[in-house]
Amino acid sequence: MSLQAYKTASTRAEAPRETEYRLFGQVTRALMHASTLDKTQFAERMDALDWNRRLWSTLATACSDPNNALPQEVRAHIISLSIFVGKHTSLVARGEDDFATLIDINRMIMQGLSGQAS
């Protein structure tokens, strides 16, 4: 089976919530790995930070669409989180903070996506 055929089959079999969960899992694993790297491995650390920032930016863009079906309050919270993630990412990139907060936020979102939020 070709890679494209697998991707197509995977897309058809997954609900959007499952796809979001999987993507958050991939990004969060990248952040966790980057957090273990030496600060001299700047490019690798920045790749994970950039991927996470792009994910959150995409979510904020989707939530700013008036046709988005999520409740307005939820959309506003996601946009606020996206802004926070962007600012915190800059702190981490400058070495002024660590990855833990970004990882924790993503894990909480994953819990919500999986229905395990308390």
PDB file of C-alpha atoms in Angstrom:
ATOM      1  CA  MET A   1       0.000   0.000   0.000  1.00  0.00           C
ATOM      2  CA  SER A   2       1.440   3.374  -0.936  1.00  0.00           C
ATOM      3  CA  LEU A   3       1.898   6.113   1.649  1.00  0.00           C
ATOM      4  CA  GLN A   4      -0.735   8.260  -0.051  1.00  0.00           C
ATOM      5  CA  ALA A   5      -3.256   5.412  -0.010  1.00  0.00           C
ATOM      6  CA  TYR A   6      -2.571   4.895   3.703  1.00  0.00           C
ATOM      7  CA  LYS A   7      -3.063   8.609   4.409  1.00  0.00           C
ATOM      8  CA  THR A   8      -6.333   8.603   2.487  1.00  0.00           C
ATOM      9  CA  ALA A   9      -7.593   5.523   4.328  1.00  0.00           C
ATOM     10  CA  SER A  10      -6.517   7.000   7.659  1.00  0.00           C
ATOM     11  CA  THR A  11      -8.309  10.268   6.934  1.00  0.00           C
ATOM     12  CA  ARG A  12     -11.512   8.470   6.028  1.00  0.00           C
ATOM     13  CA  ALA A  13     -11.408   6.299   9.149  1.00  0.00           C
ATOM     14  CA  GLU A  14     -10.662   9.070  11.654  1.00  0.00           C
ATOM     15  CA  ALA A  15     -13.123  11.541  13.082  1.00  0.00           C
ATOM     16  CA  PRO A  16     -11.877  15.157  13.134  1.00  0.00           C
ATOM     17  CA  ARG A  17     -11.497  15.000  16.932  1.00  0.00           C
ATOM     18  CA  GLU A  18      -9.274  11.907  16.590  1.00  0.00           C
ATOM     19  CA  THR A  19      -7.171  13.640  13.945  1.00  0.00           C
ATOM     20  CA  GLU A  20      -6.714  16.665  16.209  1.00  0.00           C
ATOM     21  CA  TYR A  21      -5.769  14.390  19.117  1.00  0.00           C
ATOM     22  CA  ARG A  22      -3.212  12.556  16.964  1.00  0.00           C
ATOM     23  CA  LEU A  23      -1.697  15.827  15.739  1.00  0.00           C
ATOM     24  CA  PHE A  24      -1.451  17.211  19.267  1.00  0.00           C
ATOM     25  CA  GLY A  25       0.212  13.951  20.295  1.00  0.00           C
ATOM     26  CA  GLN A  26       2.814  14.236  17.549  1.00  0.00           C
ATOM     27  CA  VAL A  27       3.565  17.876  18.311  1.00  0.00           C
ATOM     28  CA  THR A  28       3.699  17.251  22.053  1.00  0.00           C
ATOM     29  CA  ARG A  29       6.117  14.349  21.598  1.00  0.00           C
ATOM     30  CA  ALA A  30       8.322  16.640  19.507  1.00  0.00           C
ATOM     31  CA  LEU A  31       8.244  19.251  22.292  1.00  0.00           C
ATOM     32  CA  MET A  32       9.082  16.608  24.893  1.00  0.00           C
ATOM     33  CA  HIS A  33      12.028  15.401  22.840  1.00  0.00           C
ATOM     34  CA  ALA A  34      13.222  18.960  22.186  1.00  0.00           C
ATOM     35  CA  SER A  35      13.094  19.687  25.905  1.00  0.00           C
ATOM     36  CA  THR A  36      15.729  16.989  26.482  1.00  0.00           C
ATOM     37  CA  LEU A  37      18.148  18.422  23.925  1.00  0.00           C
ATOM     38  CA  ASP A  38      21.083  20.599  24.830  1.00  0.00           C
ATOM     39  CA  LYS A  39      20.521  24.297  24.204  1.00  0.00           C
ATOM     40  CA  THR A  40      23.287  24.133  21.588  1.00  0.00           C
ATOM     41  CA  GLN A  41      20.916  22.053  19.444  1.00  0.00           C
ATOM     42  CA  PHE A  42      19.008  25.204  18.655  1.00  0.00           C
ATOM     43  CA  ALA A  43      17.663  24.185  15.231  1.00  0.00           C
ATOM     44  CA  GLU A  44      16.099  20.968  16.514  1.00  0.00           C
ATOM     45  CA  ARG A  45      14.579  22.756  19.500  1.00  0.00           C
ATOM     46  CA  MET A  46      13.231  25.528  17.267  1.00  0.00           C
ATOM     47  CA  ASP A  47      11.692  23.016  14.847  1.00  0.00           C
ATOM     48  CA  ALA A  48       9.494  21.622  17.632  1.00  0.00           C
ATOM     49  CA  LEU A  49       8.648  25.086  18.954  1.00  0.00           C
ATOM     50  CA  ASP A  50       7.764  26.297  15.470  1.00  0.00           C
ATOM     51  CA  TRP A  51       5.572  23.258  14.769  1.00  0.00           C
ATOM     52  CA  ASN A  52       3.673  23.855  18.005  1.00  0.00           C
ATOM     53  CA  ARG A  53       3.291  27.583  17.280  1.00  0.00           C
ATOM     54  CA  ARG A  54       2.002  26.828  13.762  1.00  0.00           C
ATOM     55  CA  LEU A  55      -0.525  24.341  15.179  1.00  0.00           C
ATOM     56  CA  TRP A  56      -1.862  26.946  17.604  1.00  0.00           C
ATOM     57  CA  SER A  57      -1.842  29.664  14.959  1.00  0.00           C
ATOM     58  CA  THR A  58      -3.894  27.420  12.680  1.00  0.00           C
ATOM     59  CA  LEU A  59      -6.366  26.773  15.497  1.00  0.00           C
ATOM     60  CA  ALA A  60      -6.683  30.503  16.190  1.00  0.00           C
ATOM     61  CA  THR A  61      -7.271  31.223  12.517  1.00  0.00           C
ATOM     62  CA  ALA A  62      -9.960  28.541  12.351  1.00  0.00           C
ATOM     63  CA  CYS A  63     -11.594  29.919  15.504  1.00  0.00           C
ATOM     64  CA  SER A  64     -11.675  33.441  14.100  1.00  0.00           C
ATOM     65  CA  ASP A  65     -13.825  32.244  11.208  1.00  0.00           C
ATOM     66  CA  PRO A  66     -17.427  33.313  11.904  1.00  0.00           C
ATOM     67  CA  ASN A  67     -18.628  30.058  10.302  1.00  0.00           C
ATOM     68  CA  ASN A  68     -16.776  27.952  12.877  1.00  0.00           C
ATOM     69  CA  ALA A  69     -19.314  25.723  14.645  1.00  0.00           C
ATOM     70  CA  LEU A  70     -17.669  25.864  18.075  1.00  0.00           C
ATOM     71  CA  PRO A  71     -19.364  28.042  20.687  1.00  0.00           C
ATOM     72  CA  GLN A  72     -18.060  31.615  20.716  1.00  0.00           C
ATOM     73  CA  GLU A  73     -16.687  31.258  24.260  1.00  0.00           C
ATOM     74  CA  VAL A  74     -14.673  28.152  23.356  1.00  0.00           C
ATOM     75  CA  ARG A  75     -13.324  29.852  20.252  1.00  0.00           C
ATOM     76  CA  ALA A  76     -12.284  32.876  22.314  1.00  0.00           C
ATOM     77  CA  HIS A  77     -10.459  30.637  24.805  1.00  0.00           C
ATOM     78  CA  ILE A  78      -8.600  28.849  22.015  1.00  0.00           C
ATOM     79  CA  ILE A  79      -7.555  32.183  20.493  1.00  0.00           C
ATOM     80  CA  SER A  80      -6.360  33.386  23.919  1.00  0.00           C
ATOM     81  CA  LEU A  81      -4.395  30.178  24.419  1.00  0.00           C
ATOM     82  CA  SER A  82      -2.865  30.613  20.980  1.00  0.00           C
ATOM     83  CA  ILE A  83      -1.669  34.100  21.890  1.00  0.00           C
ATOM     84  CA  PHE A  84      -0.234  32.802  25.162  1.00  0.00           C
ATOM     85  CA  VAL A  85       1.488  29.899  23.378  1.00  0.00           C
ATOM     86  CA  GLY A  86       3.057  32.336  20.920  1.00  0.00           C
ATOM     87  CA  LYS A  87       4.413  34.536  23.704  1.00  0.00           C
ATOM     88  CA  HIS A  88       5.623  31.617  25.793  1.00  0.00           C
ATOM     89  CA  THR A  89       7.270  30.041  22.762  1.00  0.00           C
ATOM     90  CA  SER A  90       9.334  33.207  22.338  1.00  0.00           C
ATOM     91  CA  LEU A  91      10.460  32.956  25.970  1.00  0.00           C
ATOM     92  CA  VAL A  92      11.500  29.338  25.496  1.00  0.00           C
ATOM     93  CA  ALA A  93      13.319  30.149  22.254  1.00  0.00           C
ATOM     94  CA  ARG A  94      15.292  32.863  24.046  1.00  0.00           C
ATOM     95  CA  GLY A  95      16.158  30.478  26.874  1.00  0.00           C
ATOM     96  CA  GLU A  96      14.103  32.464  29.410  1.00  0.00           C
ATOM     97  CA  ASP A  97      11.725  29.599  30.222  1.00  0.00           C
ATOM     98  CA  ASP A  98      11.352  25.885  29.566  1.00  0.00           C
ATOM     99  CA  PHE A  99       9.064  23.643  27.530  1.00  0.00           C
ATOM    100  CA  ALA A 100       6.970  22.390  30.468  1.00  0.00           C
ATOM    101  CA  THR A 101       4.144  24.911  30.156  1.00  0.00           C
ATOM    102  CA  LEU A 102       3.715  24.282  26.427  1.00  0.00           C
ATOM    103  CA  ILE A 103       3.716  20.529  26.981  1.00  0.00           C
ATOM    104  CA  ASP A 104       1.186  20.843  29.820  1.00  0.00           C
ATOM    105  CA  ILE A 105      -1.181  22.972  27.719  1.00  0.00           C
ATOM    106  CA  ASN A 106      -1.074  20.468  24.861  1.00  0.00           C
ATOM    107  CA  ARG A 107      -1.670  17.565  27.250  1.00  0.00           C
ATOM    108  CA  MET A 108      -4.721  19.310  28.708  1.00  0.00           C
ATOM    109  CA  ILE A 109      -6.111  19.874  25.219  1.00  0.00           C
ATOM    110  CA  MET A 110      -5.491  16.201  24.434  1.00  0.00           C
ATOM    111  CA  GLN A 111      -7.389  15.188  27.586  1.00  0.00           C
ATOM    112  CA  GLY A 112     -10.307  17.318  26.454  1.00  0.00           C
ATOM    113  CA  LEU A 113     -10.210  15.854  22.958  1.00  0.00           C
ATOM    114  CA  SER A 114     -10.205  12.335  24.365  1.00  0.00           C
ATOM    115  CA  GLY A 115     -13.094  13.078  26.711  1.00  0.00           C
ATOM    116  CA  GLN A 116     -10.924  12.550  29.799  1.00  0.00           C
ATOM    117  CA  ALA A 117     -11.087  16.156  31.022  1.00  0.00           C
ATOM    118  CA  SER A 118     -12.087  16.448  34.634  1.00  0.00           C
TER     119      SER A 118
END
